[in-house]
PDB file of C-alpha atoms in Angstrom:
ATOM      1  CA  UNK A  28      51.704 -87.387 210.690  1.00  0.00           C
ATOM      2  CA  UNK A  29      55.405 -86.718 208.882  1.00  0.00           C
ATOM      3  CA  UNK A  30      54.105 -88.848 205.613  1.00  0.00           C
ATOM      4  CA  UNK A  31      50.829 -86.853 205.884  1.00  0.00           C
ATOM      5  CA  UNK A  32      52.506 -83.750 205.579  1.00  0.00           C
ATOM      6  CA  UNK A  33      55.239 -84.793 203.778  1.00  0.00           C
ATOM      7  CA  UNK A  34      52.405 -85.482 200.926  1.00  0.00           C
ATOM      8  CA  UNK A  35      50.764 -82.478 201.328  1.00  0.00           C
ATOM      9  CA  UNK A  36      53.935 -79.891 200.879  1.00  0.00           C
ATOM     10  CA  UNK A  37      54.459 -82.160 197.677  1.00  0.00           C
ATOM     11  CA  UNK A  38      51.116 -81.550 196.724  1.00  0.00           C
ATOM     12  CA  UNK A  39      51.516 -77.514 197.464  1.00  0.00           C
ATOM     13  CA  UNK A  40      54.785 -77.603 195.481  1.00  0.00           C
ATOM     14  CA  UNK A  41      53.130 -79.351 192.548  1.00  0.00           C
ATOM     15  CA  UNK A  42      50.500 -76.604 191.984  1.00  0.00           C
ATOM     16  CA  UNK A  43      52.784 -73.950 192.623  1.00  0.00           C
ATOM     17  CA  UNK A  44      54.498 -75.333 189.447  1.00  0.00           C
ATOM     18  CA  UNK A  45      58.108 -74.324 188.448  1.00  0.00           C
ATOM     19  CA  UNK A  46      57.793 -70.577 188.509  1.00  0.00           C
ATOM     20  CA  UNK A  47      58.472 -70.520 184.146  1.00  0.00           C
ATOM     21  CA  UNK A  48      54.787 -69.051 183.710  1.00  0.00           C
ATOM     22  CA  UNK A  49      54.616 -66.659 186.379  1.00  0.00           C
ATOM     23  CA  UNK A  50      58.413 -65.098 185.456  1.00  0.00           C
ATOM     24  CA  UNK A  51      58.297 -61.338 183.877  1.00  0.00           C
ATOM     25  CA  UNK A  52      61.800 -60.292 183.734  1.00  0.00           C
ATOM     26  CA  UNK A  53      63.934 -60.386 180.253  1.00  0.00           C
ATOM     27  CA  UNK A  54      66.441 -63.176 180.806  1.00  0.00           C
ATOM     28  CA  UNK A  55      65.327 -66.090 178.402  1.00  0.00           C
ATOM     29  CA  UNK A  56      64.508 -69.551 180.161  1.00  0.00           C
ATOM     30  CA  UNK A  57      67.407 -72.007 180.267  1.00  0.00           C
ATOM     31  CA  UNK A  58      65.567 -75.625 181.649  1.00  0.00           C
ATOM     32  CA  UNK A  59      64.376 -76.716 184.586  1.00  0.00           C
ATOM     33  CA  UNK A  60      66.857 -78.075 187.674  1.00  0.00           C
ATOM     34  CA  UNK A  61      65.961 -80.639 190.691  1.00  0.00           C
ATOM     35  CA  UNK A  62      66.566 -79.320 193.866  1.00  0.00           C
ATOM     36  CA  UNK A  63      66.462 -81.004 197.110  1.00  0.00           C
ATOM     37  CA  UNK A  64      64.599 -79.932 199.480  1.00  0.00           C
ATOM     38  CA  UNK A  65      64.716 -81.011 203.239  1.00  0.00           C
ATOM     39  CA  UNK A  66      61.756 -80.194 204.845  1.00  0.00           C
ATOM     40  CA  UNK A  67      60.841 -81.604 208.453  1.00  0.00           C
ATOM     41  CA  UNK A  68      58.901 -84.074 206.947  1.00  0.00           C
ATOM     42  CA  UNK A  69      61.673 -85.241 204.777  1.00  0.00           C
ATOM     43  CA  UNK A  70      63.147 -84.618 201.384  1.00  0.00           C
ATOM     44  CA  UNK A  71      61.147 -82.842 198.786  1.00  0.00           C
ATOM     45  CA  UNK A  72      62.492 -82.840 194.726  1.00  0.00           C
ATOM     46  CA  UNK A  73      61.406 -79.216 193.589  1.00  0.00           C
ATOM     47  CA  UNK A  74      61.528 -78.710 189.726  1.00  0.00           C
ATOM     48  CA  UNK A  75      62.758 -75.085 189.284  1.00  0.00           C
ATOM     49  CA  UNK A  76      62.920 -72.983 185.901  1.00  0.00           C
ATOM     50  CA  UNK A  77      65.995 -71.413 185.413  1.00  0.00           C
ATOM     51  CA  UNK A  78      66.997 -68.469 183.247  1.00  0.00           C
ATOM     52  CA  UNK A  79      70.170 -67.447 182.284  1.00  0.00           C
ATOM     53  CA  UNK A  80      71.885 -65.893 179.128  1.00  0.00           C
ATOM     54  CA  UNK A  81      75.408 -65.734 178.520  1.00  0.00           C
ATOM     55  CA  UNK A  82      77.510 -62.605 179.543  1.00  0.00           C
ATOM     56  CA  UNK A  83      75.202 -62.115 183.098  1.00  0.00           C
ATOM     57  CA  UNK A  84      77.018 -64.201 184.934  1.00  0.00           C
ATOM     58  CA  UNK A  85      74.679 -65.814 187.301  1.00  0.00           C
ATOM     59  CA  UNK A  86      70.725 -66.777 186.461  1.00  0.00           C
ATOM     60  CA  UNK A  87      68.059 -66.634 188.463  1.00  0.00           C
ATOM     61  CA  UNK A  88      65.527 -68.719 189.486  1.00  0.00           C
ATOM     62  CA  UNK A  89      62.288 -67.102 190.140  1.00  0.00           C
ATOM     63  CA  UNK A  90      60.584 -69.653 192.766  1.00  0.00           C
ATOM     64  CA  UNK A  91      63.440 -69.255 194.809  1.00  0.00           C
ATOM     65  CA  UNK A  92      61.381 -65.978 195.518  1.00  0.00           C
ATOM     66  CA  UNK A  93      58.221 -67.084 195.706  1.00  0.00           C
ATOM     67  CA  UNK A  94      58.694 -69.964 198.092  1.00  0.00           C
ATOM     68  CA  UNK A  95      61.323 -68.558 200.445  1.00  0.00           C
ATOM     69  CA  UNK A  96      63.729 -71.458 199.791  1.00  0.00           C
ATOM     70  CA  UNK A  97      66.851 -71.170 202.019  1.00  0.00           C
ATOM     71  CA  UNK A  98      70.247 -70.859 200.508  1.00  0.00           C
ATOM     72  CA  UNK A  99      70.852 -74.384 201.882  1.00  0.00           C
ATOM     73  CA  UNK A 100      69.008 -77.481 201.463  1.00  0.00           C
ATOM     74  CA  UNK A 101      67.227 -77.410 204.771  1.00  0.00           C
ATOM     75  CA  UNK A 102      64.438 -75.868 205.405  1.00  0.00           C
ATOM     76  CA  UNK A 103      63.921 -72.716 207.733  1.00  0.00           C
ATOM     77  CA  UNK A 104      61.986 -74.658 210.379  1.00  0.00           C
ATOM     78  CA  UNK A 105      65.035 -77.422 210.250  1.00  0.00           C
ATOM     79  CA  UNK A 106      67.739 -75.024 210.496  1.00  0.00           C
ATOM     80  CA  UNK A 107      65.767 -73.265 213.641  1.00  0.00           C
ATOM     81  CA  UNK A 108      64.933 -76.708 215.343  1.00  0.00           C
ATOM     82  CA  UNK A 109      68.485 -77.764 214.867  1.00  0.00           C
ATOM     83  CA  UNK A 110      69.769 -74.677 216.248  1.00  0.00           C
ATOM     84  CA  UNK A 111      67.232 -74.896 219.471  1.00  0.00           C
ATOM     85  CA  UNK A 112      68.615 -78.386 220.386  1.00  0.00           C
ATOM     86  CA  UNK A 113      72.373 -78.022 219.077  1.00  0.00           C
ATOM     87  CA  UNK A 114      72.756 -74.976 221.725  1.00  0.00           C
ATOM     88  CA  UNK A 115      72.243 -76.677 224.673  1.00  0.00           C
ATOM     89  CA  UNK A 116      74.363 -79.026 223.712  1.00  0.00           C
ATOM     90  CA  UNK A 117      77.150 -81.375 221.646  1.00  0.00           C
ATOM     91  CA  UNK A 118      76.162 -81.837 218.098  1.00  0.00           C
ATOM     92  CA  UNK A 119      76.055 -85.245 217.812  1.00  0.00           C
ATOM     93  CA  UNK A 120      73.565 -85.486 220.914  1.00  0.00           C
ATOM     94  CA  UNK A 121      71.393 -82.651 218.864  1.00  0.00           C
ATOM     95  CA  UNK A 122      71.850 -84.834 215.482  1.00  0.00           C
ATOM     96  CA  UNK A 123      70.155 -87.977 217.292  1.00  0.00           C
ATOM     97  CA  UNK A 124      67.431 -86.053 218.993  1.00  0.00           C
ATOM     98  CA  UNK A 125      66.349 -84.960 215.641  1.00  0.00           C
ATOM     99  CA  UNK A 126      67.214 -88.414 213.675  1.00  0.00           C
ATOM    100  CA  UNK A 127      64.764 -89.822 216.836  1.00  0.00           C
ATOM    101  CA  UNK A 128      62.111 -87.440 216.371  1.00  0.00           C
ATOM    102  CA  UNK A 129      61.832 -86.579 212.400  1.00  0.00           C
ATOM    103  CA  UNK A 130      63.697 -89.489 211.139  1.00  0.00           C
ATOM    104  CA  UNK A 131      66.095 -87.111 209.606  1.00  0.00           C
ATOM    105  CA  UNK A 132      70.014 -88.126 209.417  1.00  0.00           C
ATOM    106  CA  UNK A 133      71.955 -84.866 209.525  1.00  0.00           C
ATOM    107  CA  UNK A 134      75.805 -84.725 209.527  1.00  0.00           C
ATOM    108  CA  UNK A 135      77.014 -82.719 213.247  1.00  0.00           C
ATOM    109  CA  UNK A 136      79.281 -80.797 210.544  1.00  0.00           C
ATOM    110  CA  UNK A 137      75.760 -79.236 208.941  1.00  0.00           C
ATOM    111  CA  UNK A 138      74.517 -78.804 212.101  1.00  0.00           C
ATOM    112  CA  UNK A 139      77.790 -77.003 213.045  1.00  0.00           C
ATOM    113  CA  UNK A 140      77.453 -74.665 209.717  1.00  0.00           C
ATOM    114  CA  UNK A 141      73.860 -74.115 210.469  1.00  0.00           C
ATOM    115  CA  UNK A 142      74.742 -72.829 214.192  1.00  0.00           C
ATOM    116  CA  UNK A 143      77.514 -70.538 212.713  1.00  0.00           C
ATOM    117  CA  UNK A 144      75.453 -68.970 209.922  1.00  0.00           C
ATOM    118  CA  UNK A 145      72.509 -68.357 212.263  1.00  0.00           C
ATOM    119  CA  UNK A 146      75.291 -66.235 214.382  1.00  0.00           C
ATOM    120  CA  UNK A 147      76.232 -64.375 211.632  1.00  0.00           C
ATOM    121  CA  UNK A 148      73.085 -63.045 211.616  1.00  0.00           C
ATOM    122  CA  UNK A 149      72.825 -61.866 215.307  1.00  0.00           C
ATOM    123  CA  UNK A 150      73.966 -58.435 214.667  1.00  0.00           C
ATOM    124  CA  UNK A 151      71.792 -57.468 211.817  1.00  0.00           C
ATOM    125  CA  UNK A 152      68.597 -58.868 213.635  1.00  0.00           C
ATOM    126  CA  UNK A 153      69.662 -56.790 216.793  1.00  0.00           C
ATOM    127  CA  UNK A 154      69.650 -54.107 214.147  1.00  0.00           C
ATOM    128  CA  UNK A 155      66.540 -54.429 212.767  1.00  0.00           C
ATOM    129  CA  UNK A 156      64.179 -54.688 215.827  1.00  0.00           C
ATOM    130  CA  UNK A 157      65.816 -52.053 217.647  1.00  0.00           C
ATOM    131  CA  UNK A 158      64.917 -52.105 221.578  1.00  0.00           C
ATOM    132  CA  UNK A 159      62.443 -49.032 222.176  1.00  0.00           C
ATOM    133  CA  UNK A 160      62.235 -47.021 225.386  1.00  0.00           C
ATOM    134  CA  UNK A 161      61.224 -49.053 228.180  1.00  0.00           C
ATOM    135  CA  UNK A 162      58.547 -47.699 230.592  1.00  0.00           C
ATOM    136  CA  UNK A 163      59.707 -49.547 234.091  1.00  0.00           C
ATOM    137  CA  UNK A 164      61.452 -47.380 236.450  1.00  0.00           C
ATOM    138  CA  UNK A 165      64.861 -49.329 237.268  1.00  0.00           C
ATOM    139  CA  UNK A 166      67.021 -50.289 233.965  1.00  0.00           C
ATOM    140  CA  UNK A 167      69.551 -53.319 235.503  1.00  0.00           C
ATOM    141  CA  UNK A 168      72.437 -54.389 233.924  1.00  0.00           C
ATOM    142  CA  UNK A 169      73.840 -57.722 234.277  1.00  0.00           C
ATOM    143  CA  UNK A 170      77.757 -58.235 233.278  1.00  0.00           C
ATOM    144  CA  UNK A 171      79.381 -61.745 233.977  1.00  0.00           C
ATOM    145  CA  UNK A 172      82.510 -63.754 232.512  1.00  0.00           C
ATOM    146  CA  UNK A 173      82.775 -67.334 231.958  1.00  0.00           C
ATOM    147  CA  UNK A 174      85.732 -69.947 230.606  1.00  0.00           C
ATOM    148  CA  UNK A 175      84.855 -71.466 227.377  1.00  0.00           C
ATOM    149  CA  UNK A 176      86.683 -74.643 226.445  1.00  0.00           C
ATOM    150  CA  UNK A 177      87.820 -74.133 222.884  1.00  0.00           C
ATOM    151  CA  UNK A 178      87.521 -77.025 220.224  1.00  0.00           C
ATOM    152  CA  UNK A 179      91.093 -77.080 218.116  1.00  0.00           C
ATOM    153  CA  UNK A 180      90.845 -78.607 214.777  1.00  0.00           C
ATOM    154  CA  UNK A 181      92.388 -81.653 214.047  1.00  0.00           C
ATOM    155  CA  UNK A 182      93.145 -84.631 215.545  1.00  0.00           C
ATOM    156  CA  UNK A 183      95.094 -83.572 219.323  1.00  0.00           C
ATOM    157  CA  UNK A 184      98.277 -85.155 220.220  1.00  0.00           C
ATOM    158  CA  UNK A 185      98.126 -87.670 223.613  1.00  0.00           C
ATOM    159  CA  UNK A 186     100.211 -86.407 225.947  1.00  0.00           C
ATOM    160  CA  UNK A 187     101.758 -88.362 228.541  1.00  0.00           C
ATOM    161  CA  UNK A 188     102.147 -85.545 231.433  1.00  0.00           C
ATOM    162  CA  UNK A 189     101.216 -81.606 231.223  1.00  0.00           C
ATOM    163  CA  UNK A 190     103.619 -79.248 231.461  1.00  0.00           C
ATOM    164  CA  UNK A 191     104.445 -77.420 234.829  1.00  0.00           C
ATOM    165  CA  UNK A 192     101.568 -74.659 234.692  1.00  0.00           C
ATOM    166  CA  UNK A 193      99.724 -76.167 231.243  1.00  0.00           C
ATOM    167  CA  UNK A 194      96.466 -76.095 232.350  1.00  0.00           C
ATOM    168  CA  UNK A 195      94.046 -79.514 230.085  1.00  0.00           C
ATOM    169  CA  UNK A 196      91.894 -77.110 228.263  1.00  0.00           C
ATOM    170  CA  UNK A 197      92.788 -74.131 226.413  1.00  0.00           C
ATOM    171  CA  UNK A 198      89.729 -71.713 227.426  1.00  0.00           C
ATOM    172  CA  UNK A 199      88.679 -68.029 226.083  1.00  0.00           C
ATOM    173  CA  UNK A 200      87.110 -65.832 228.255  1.00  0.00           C
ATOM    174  CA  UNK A 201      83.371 -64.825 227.082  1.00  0.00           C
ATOM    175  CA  UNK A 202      81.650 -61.740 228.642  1.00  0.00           C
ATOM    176  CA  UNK A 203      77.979 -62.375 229.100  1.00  0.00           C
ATOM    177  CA  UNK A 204      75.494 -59.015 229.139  1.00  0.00           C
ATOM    178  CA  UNK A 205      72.158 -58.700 230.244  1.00  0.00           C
ATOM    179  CA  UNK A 206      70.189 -55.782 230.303  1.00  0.00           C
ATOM    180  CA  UNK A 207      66.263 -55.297 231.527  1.00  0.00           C
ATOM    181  CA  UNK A 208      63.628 -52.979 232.925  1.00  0.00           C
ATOM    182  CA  UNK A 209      61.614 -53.934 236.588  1.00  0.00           C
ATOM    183  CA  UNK A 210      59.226 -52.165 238.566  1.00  0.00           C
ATOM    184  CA  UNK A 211      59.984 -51.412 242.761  1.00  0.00           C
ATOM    185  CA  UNK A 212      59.510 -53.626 244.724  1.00  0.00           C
ATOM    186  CA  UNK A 213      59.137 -52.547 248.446  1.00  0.00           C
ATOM    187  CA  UNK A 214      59.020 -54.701 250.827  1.00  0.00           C
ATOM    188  CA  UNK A 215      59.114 -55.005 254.599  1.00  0.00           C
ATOM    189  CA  UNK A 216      61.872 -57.275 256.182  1.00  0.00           C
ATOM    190  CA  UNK A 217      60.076 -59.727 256.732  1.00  0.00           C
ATOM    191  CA  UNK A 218      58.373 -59.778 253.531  1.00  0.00           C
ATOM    192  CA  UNK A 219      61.784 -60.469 252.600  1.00  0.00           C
ATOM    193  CA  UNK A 220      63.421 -63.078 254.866  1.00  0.00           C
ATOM    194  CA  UNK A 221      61.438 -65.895 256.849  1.00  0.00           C
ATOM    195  CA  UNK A 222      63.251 -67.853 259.310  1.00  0.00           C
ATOM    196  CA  UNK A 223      62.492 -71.523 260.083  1.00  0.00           C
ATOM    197  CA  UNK A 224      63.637 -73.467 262.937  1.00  0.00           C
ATOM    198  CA  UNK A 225      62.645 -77.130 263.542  1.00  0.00           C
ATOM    199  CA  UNK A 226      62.725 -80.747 262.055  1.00  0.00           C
ATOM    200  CA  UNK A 227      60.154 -82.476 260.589  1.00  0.00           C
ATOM    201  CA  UNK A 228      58.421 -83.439 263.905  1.00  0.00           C
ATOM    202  CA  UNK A 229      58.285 -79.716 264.692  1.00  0.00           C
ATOM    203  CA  UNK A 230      60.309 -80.015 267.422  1.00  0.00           C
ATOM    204  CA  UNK A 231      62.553 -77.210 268.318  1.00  0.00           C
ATOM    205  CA  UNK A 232      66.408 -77.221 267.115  1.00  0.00           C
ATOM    206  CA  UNK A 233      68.434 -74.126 267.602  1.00  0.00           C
ATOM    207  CA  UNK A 234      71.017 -74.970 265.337  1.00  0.00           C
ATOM    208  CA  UNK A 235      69.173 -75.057 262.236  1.00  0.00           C
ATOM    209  CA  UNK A 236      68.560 -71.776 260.670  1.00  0.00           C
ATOM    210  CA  UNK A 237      67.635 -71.708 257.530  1.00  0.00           C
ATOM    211  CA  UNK A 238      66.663 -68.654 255.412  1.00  0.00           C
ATOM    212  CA  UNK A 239      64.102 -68.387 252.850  1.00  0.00           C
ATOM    213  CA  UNK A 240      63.436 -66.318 250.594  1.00  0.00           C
ATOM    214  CA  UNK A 241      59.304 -64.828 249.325  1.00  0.00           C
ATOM    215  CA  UNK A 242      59.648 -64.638 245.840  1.00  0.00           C
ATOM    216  CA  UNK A 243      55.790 -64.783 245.238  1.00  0.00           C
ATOM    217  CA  UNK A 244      55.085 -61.417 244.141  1.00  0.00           C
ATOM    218  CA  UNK A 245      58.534 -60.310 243.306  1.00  0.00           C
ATOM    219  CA  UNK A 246      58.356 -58.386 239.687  1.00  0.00           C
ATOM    220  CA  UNK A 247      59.918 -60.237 236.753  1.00  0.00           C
ATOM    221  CA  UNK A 248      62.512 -58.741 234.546  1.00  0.00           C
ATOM    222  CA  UNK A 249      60.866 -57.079 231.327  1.00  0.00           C
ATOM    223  CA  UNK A 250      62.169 -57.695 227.395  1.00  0.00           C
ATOM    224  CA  UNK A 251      65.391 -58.782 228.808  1.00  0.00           C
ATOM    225  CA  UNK A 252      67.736 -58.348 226.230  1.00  0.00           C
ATOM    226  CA  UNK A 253      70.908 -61.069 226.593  1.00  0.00           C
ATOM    227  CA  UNK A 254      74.163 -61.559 225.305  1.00  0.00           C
ATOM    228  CA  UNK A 255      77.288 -63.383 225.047  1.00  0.00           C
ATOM    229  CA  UNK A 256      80.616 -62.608 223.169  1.00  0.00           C
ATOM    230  CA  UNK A 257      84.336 -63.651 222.623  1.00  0.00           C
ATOM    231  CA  UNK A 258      85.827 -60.926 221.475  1.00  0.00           C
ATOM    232  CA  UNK A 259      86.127 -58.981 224.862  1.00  0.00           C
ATOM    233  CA  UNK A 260      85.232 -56.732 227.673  1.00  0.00           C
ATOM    234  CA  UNK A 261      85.175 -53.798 225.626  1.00  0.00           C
ATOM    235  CA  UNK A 262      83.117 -55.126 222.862  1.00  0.00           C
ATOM    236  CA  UNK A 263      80.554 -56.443 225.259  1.00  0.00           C
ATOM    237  CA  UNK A 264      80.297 -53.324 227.151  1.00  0.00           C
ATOM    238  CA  UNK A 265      79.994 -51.477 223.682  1.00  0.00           C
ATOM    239  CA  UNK A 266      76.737 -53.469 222.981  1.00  0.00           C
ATOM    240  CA  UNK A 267      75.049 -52.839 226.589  1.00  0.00           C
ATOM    241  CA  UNK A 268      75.920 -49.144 226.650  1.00  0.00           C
ATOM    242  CA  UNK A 269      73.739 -48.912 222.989  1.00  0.00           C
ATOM    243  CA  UNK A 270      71.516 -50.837 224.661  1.00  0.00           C
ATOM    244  CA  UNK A 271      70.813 -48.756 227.352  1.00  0.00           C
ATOM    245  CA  UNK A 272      70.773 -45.559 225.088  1.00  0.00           C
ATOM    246  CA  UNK A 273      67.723 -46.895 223.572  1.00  0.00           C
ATOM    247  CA  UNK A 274      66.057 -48.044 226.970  1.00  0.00           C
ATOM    248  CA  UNK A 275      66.502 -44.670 228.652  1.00  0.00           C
ATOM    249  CA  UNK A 276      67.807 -41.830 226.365  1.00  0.00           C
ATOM    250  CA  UNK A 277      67.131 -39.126 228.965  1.00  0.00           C
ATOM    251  CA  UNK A 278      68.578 -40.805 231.637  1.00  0.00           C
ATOM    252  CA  UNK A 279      65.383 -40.917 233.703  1.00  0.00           C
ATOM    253  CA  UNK A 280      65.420 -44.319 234.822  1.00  0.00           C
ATOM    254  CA  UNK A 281      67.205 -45.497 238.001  1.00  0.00           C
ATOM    255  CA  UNK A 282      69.881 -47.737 236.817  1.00  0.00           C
ATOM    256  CA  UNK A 283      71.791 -50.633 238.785  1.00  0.00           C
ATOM    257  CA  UNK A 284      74.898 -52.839 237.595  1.00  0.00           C
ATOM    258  CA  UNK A 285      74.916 -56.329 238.974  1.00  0.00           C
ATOM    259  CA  UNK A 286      77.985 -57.802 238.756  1.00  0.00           C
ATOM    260  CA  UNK A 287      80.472 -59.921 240.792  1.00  0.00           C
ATOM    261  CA  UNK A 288      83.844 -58.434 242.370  1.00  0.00           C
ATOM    262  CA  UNK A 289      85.883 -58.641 239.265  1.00  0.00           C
ATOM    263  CA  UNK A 290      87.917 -54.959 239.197  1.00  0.00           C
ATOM    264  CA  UNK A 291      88.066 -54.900 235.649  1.00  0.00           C
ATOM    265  CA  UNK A 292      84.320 -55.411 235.424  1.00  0.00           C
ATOM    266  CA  UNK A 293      83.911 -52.829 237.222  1.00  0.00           C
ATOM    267  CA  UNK A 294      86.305 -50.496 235.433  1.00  0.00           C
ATOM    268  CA  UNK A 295      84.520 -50.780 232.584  1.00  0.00           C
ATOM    269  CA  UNK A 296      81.366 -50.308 234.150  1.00  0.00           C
ATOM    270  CA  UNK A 297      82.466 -46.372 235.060  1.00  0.00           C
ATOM    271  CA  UNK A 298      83.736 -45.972 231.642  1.00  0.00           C
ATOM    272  CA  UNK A 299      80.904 -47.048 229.318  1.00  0.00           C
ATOM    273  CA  UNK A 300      77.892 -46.719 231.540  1.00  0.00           C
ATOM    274  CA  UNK A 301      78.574 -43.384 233.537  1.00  0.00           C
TER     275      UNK A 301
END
């Protein structure tokens, strides 16, 4: 299936030619340029014209346009696969799950610049599909903080012994945000709690009491809108207060913070969502 469709992109990228007969603009053609082009089903050469004229600084290349080529060398599906698998994970696990799959040997420092360029993005795609009011009744938000080991560069020292109160790993602090809309859901008590007493032969044991929980027909969050920073509590509360101000400009809906008993959590909490 990859050399099947491997031939056929080369095929589409041969009729599509090298975008010198279909370019209208004044700058006089230059000569064409090989690019490399790594597609999921492996490298593609793609002749490109290129005009340029001295004094403009840089040219242009017109089926840069016209195909969507990525500023790198891999393509837009690589780049998302590579993120999908990289986050979960350390890059040189994500590097052999894709080597495994597409046959495709990518260094974990690509991967690493693909990640980071993809989170560059983050704000302006936030930006651009702008969360619009939600119709559920409760707006929740959800505000956690987790330790984050943080990767030095360079080669680290061994070290014999740690210091009295040197902790092994240098962590940063990253705030967590979630924000969503659910219906009510009333329930009866024991809608909510079940208890179950008994072993396996059904015979009666009074010390086991175990509590379940009916989940069945609980409501499920709606366009649940997550996310995670470094740069602190302020900046992360910053985000979810926008947030909300698009959710439920009026103030209509009934909101609720979830949250563990962190003070400062909840400090901000009565400063940016009143």
């Amino acid at each position: 299936m990859l050399k099947l469709g491997h031939d056929l992109l080369e095929l589409h990228l041969a009729k599509r030619g090298t975008g010198k007969e279909d370019y209208h603009g004044e700058i006089p053609y230059h000569s064409d340029k090989d690019w490399n082009y790594i597609s999921i089903f492996g490298d593609v050469n793609i002749d490109r014209a290129y005009f340029w004229e001295e004094g403009l600084g840089k040219g242009d290349y017109p089926l840069n346009g016209d195909l969507n080529l990525p500023e790198r060398h891999h393509s837009y599906v690589f780049q998302k696969w590579s993120e999908m698998i990289a986050v979960d994970g350390a890059f040189d696990k994500a590097r052999e799950v894709l080597y495994e799959i597409l046959g495709i040997n990518v260094w974990s420092k690509q991967m690493e610049e693909i990640n980071r360029e993809a989170g560059e993005n983050v704000d302006d795609f936030y930006k651009a599909n702008p969360t619009q009011e939600q119709k559920e009744p409760i707006l929740v938000v959800e505000v956690d903080c987790k330790g984050v080991v943080i990767k030095k560069e360079g080669k680290a020292e061994n070290k014999v012994r740690l210091k009295k109160g040197e902790k092994p790993n240098k962590k940063k602090m990253a705030t967590v945000t979630a924000v969503f809309g659910t219906e009510r859901n009333v329930r009866k008590v024991e809608d909510i709690v079940k208890e179950e007493a008994g072993n396996e032969e059904g015979e009666k044991d009074n010390s086991l009491h175990l509590i379940k929980l009916e989940t069945k027909d609980e409501p499920r969050p709606q366009n649940k809108y997550v996310r995670a920073t470094l740069k602190g509590k302020d900046v992360a509360f910053e985000r979810v207060a926008e947030e909300v101000e698009q959710r439920d400009p009026d103030k209509s809906r009934e909101r609720v913070a979830l949250m563990d008993g962190e003070s400062a959590l909840e400090k901000k909490t009565v400063k940016y969502l009143p």
